[in-house]
């Protein structure tokens, strides 16, 4: 069996496997942050193969091999989401609606990449993958679930990447995540009167 034959069929099988994987929305109920650099937001997230961009650690770690020499990036993206809600009873009837105040905030990112030689690169990133502050009116019917939620997150990603040729590179690394969650909710006594918590 020729190498060309195997290469051709391996490529076709690999492409078929990738295309057969169902698309998954990793929005995590709105908690996921994909705004890892201001430049990435301006480019609509198309940073997968960006040249000389240390933020590739967050987007595609194997592509840090496109950094020549050293690269350092600090970035902060201002995120200002808005929301509304409608609550329904067991029969599907609307029983409450209002505004979900999703507080604005900054998503910082710090990235450093160093080229060691023609084949090897190292890098580290410190950025947010998750974060949100959400607040409902305290007297709303949904306040027993949580009228205030704060989710903070930080990811530290030391990375090593190797370039095999002009087309192929791979990366390996670790991701250490910190996640902090605060919830405030009303406790309802018998009869549905909020007692406060």
Short mmCIF file of C-alpha atoms in Angstrom, two decimals:
data_model
loop_
_atom_site.label_atom_id
_atom_site.label_comp_id
_atom_site.label_asym_id
_atom_site.label_seq_id
_atom_site.Cartn_x
_atom_site.Cartn_y
_atom_site.Cartn_z
CA UNK A 1 0.00 0.00 0.00
CA UNK A 2 1.49 3.33 -1.00
CA UNK A 3 2.06 6.17 1.44
CA UNK A 4 0.11 8.53 -0.83
CA UNK A 5 -2.91 6.17 -0.75
CA UNK A 6 -2.81 6.03 3.08
CA UNK A 7 -2.36 9.79 3.40
CA UNK A 8 -5.31 10.48 1.10
CA UNK A 9 -7.64 8.08 2.92
CA UNK A 10 -6.46 9.23 6.36
CA UNK A 11 -7.34 12.82 5.41
CA UNK A 12 -10.78 11.80 4.14
CA UNK A 13 -11.53 9.72 7.26
CA UNK A 14 -10.31 12.52 9.55
CA UNK A 15 -12.46 15.08 7.75
CA UNK A 16 -15.50 12.79 7.96
CA UNK A 17 -14.97 12.34 11.72
CA UNK A 18 -14.72 16.10 12.30
CA UNK A 19 -17.84 16.83 10.26
CA UNK A 20 -19.85 14.08 11.98
CA UNK A 21 -19.33 15.54 15.46
CA UNK A 22 -22.48 17.44 16.46
CA UNK A 23 -22.11 21.15 17.04
CA UNK A 24 -22.19 21.99 20.74
CA UNK A 25 -22.97 25.45 22.07
CA UNK A 26 -20.55 26.01 24.93
CA UNK A 27 -22.37 29.09 26.17
CA UNK A 28 -22.86 27.58 29.65
CA UNK A 29 -26.09 29.54 30.21
CA UNK A 30 -24.36 32.81 29.38
CA UNK A 31 -21.48 32.36 31.86
CA UNK A 32 -18.81 31.50 29.29
CA UNK A 33 -16.45 34.25 28.17
CA UNK A 34 -15.00 34.03 24.67
CA UNK A 35 -13.70 37.61 24.56
CA UNK A 36 -10.07 36.76 25.34
CA UNK A 37 -8.54 39.75 23.56
CA UNK A 38 -9.79 43.07 22.22
CA UNK A 39 -8.26 42.29 18.84
CA UNK A 40 -10.01 38.92 18.83
CA UNK A 41 -13.38 40.62 19.44
CA UNK A 42 -12.70 43.14 16.67
CA UNK A 43 -11.93 40.25 14.30
CA UNK A 44 -15.08 38.33 15.28
CA UNK A 45 -13.05 35.64 17.04
CA UNK A 46 -11.09 34.76 13.88
CA UNK A 47 -7.76 34.49 15.70
CA UNK A 48 -7.14 30.77 15.24
CA UNK A 49 -4.18 31.29 12.90
CA UNK A 50 -3.15 34.84 13.79
CA UNK A 51 0.50 35.75 13.24
CA UNK A 52 2.63 36.97 16.17
CA UNK A 53 -0.31 37.03 18.60
CA UNK A 54 0.41 35.81 22.14
CA UNK A 55 -3.37 35.53 22.76
CA UNK A 56 -3.34 32.43 20.54
CA UNK A 57 -2.74 30.59 23.82
CA UNK A 58 -6.45 31.05 24.52
CA UNK A 59 -7.75 30.58 20.96
CA UNK A 60 -5.49 27.81 19.60
CA UNK A 61 -2.40 26.90 21.66
CA UNK A 62 -0.71 25.01 18.79
CA UNK A 63 -0.63 28.21 16.75
CA UNK A 64 1.75 29.96 19.17
CA UNK A 65 4.37 28.57 16.76
CA UNK A 66 3.42 31.55 14.56
CA UNK A 67 5.07 33.89 17.07
CA UNK A 68 8.54 34.99 16.01
CA UNK A 69 10.89 35.64 18.93
CA UNK A 70 8.80 36.86 21.86
CA UNK A 71 5.30 38.27 22.19
CA UNK A 72 3.49 39.76 25.15
CA UNK A 73 -0.10 40.96 25.16
CA UNK A 74 -2.30 42.58 27.77
CA UNK A 75 -5.91 43.09 26.87
CA UNK A 76 -9.19 44.04 28.50
CA UNK A 77 -12.61 43.69 26.87
CA UNK A 78 -15.64 45.56 28.24
CA UNK A 79 -18.70 43.29 28.26
CA UNK A 80 -22.17 44.80 28.74
CA UNK A 81 -24.94 42.17 28.47
CA UNK A 82 -28.66 42.84 29.00
CA UNK A 83 -31.51 40.51 29.82
CA UNK A 84 -35.24 40.09 30.47
CA UNK A 85 -37.15 37.19 31.94
CA UNK A 86 -40.64 35.70 31.93
CA UNK A 87 -41.66 33.18 34.63
CA UNK A 88 -44.36 30.58 33.92
CA UNK A 89 -46.40 28.36 36.22
CA UNK A 90 -46.87 24.60 35.75
CA UNK A 91 -49.67 25.17 33.23
CA UNK A 92 -47.51 27.42 31.05
CA UNK A 93 -49.24 30.66 32.10
CA UNK A 94 -47.02 33.73 32.50
CA UNK A 95 -46.95 34.72 36.19
CA UNK A 96 -44.10 37.23 36.35
CA UNK A 97 -41.78 39.15 34.08
CA UNK A 98 -39.14 41.77 34.56
CA UNK A 99 -35.61 42.84 33.94
CA UNK A 100 -32.59 40.69 34.63
CA UNK A 101 -29.80 43.15 35.40
CA UNK A 102 -26.66 41.51 34.03
CA UNK A 103 -23.90 43.80 35.25
CA UNK A 104 -21.26 45.03 32.86
CA UNK A 105 -17.64 44.18 33.54
CA UNK A 106 -14.13 43.80 32.17
CA UNK A 107 -12.60 40.56 30.89
CA UNK A 108 -8.81 40.91 31.27
CA UNK A 109 -6.23 38.80 29.45
CA UNK A 110 -2.45 38.52 29.89
CA UNK A 111 -0.35 36.41 27.52
CA UNK A 112 3.35 35.70 26.98
CA UNK A 113 4.97 33.50 24.31
CA UNK A 114 8.68 32.82 23.70
CA UNK A 115 10.24 31.01 20.77
CA UNK A 116 13.04 28.77 22.05
CA UNK A 117 14.36 27.64 18.66
CA UNK A 118 13.04 26.74 15.18
CA UNK A 119 10.90 23.92 16.60
CA UNK A 120 9.91 24.76 20.19
CA UNK A 121 7.80 27.45 21.87
CA UNK A 122 6.58 28.04 25.41
CA UNK A 123 3.86 30.36 26.63
CA UNK A 124 1.55 31.19 29.48
CA UNK A 125 -1.86 32.86 29.62
CA UNK A 126 -3.93 34.27 32.46
CA UNK A 127 -7.50 35.10 31.39
CA UNK A 128 -11.16 34.45 32.17
CA UNK A 129 -13.21 31.58 30.76
CA UNK A 130 -16.23 32.15 33.02
CA UNK A 131 -17.75 35.17 34.72
CA UNK A 132 -21.03 37.00 35.24
CA UNK A 133 -22.99 39.10 37.72
CA UNK A 134 -26.77 38.71 37.41
CA UNK A 135 -29.46 40.35 39.53
CA UNK A 136 -33.27 40.16 39.70
CA UNK A 137 -35.68 42.37 41.64
CA UNK A 138 -35.81 41.10 45.24
CA UNK A 139 -39.61 40.99 45.32
CA UNK A 140 -39.98 39.05 42.06
CA UNK A 141 -41.26 35.49 41.96
CA UNK A 142 -37.93 34.26 40.65
CA UNK A 143 -35.99 35.75 43.61
CA UNK A 144 -36.41 32.53 45.62
CA UNK A 145 -34.07 30.88 43.12
CA UNK A 146 -31.43 33.63 43.34
CA UNK A 147 -31.89 37.38 43.11
CA UNK A 148 -28.12 37.94 42.97
CA UNK A 149 -25.49 35.68 41.36
CA UNK A 150 -21.79 36.41 40.97
CA UNK A 151 -19.47 34.04 39.11
CA UNK A 152 -15.77 34.88 38.93
CA UNK A 153 -13.21 32.81 37.07
CA UNK A 154 -9.55 32.84 36.11
CA UNK A 155 -7.56 30.37 34.02
CA UNK A 156 -3.78 29.94 34.09
CA UNK A 157 -2.50 28.04 31.05
CA UNK A 158 1.21 27.12 30.83
CA UNK A 159 1.77 25.76 27.30
CA UNK A 160 4.48 24.05 25.25
CA UNK A 161 4.17 23.88 21.45
CA UNK A 162 6.28 22.12 18.82
CA UNK A 163 6.40 22.80 15.09
CA UNK A 164 6.91 19.69 12.96
CA UNK A 165 6.95 21.34 9.54
CA UNK A 166 5.40 24.33 7.77
CA UNK A 167 1.89 22.85 8.11
CA UNK A 168 1.83 20.87 11.34
CA UNK A 169 2.31 21.92 14.95
CA UNK A 170 0.92 20.65 18.24
CA UNK A 171 0.70 21.89 21.80
CA UNK A 172 0.42 20.39 25.24
CA UNK A 173 -0.20 22.17 28.49
CA UNK A 174 -2.23 22.47 31.65
CA UNK A 175 -5.14 24.66 32.56
CA UNK A 176 -5.59 25.63 36.19
CA UNK A 177 -9.01 27.17 36.82
CA UNK A 178 -10.25 29.22 39.74
CA UNK A 179 -14.02 29.61 39.96
CA UNK A 180 -15.85 31.50 42.70
CA UNK A 181 -19.65 31.57 43.03
CA UNK A 182 -21.85 33.74 45.25
CA UNK A 183 -25.64 33.32 45.35
CA UNK A 184 -28.16 35.40 47.30
CA UNK A 185 -31.78 34.23 47.46
CA UNK A 186 -35.02 34.84 49.30
CA UNK A 187 -36.32 32.17 51.65
CA UNK A 188 -40.10 31.90 51.36
CA UNK A 189 -42.18 31.07 54.45
CA UNK A 190 -45.54 29.29 54.22
CA UNK A 191 -47.91 31.34 52.14
CA UNK A 192 -45.15 32.60 49.84
CA UNK A 193 -44.00 35.61 51.88
CA UNK A 194 -40.32 36.43 51.36
CA UNK A 195 -38.35 36.26 54.62
CA UNK A 196 -34.95 37.26 53.23
CA UNK A 197 -31.64 35.43 53.32
#
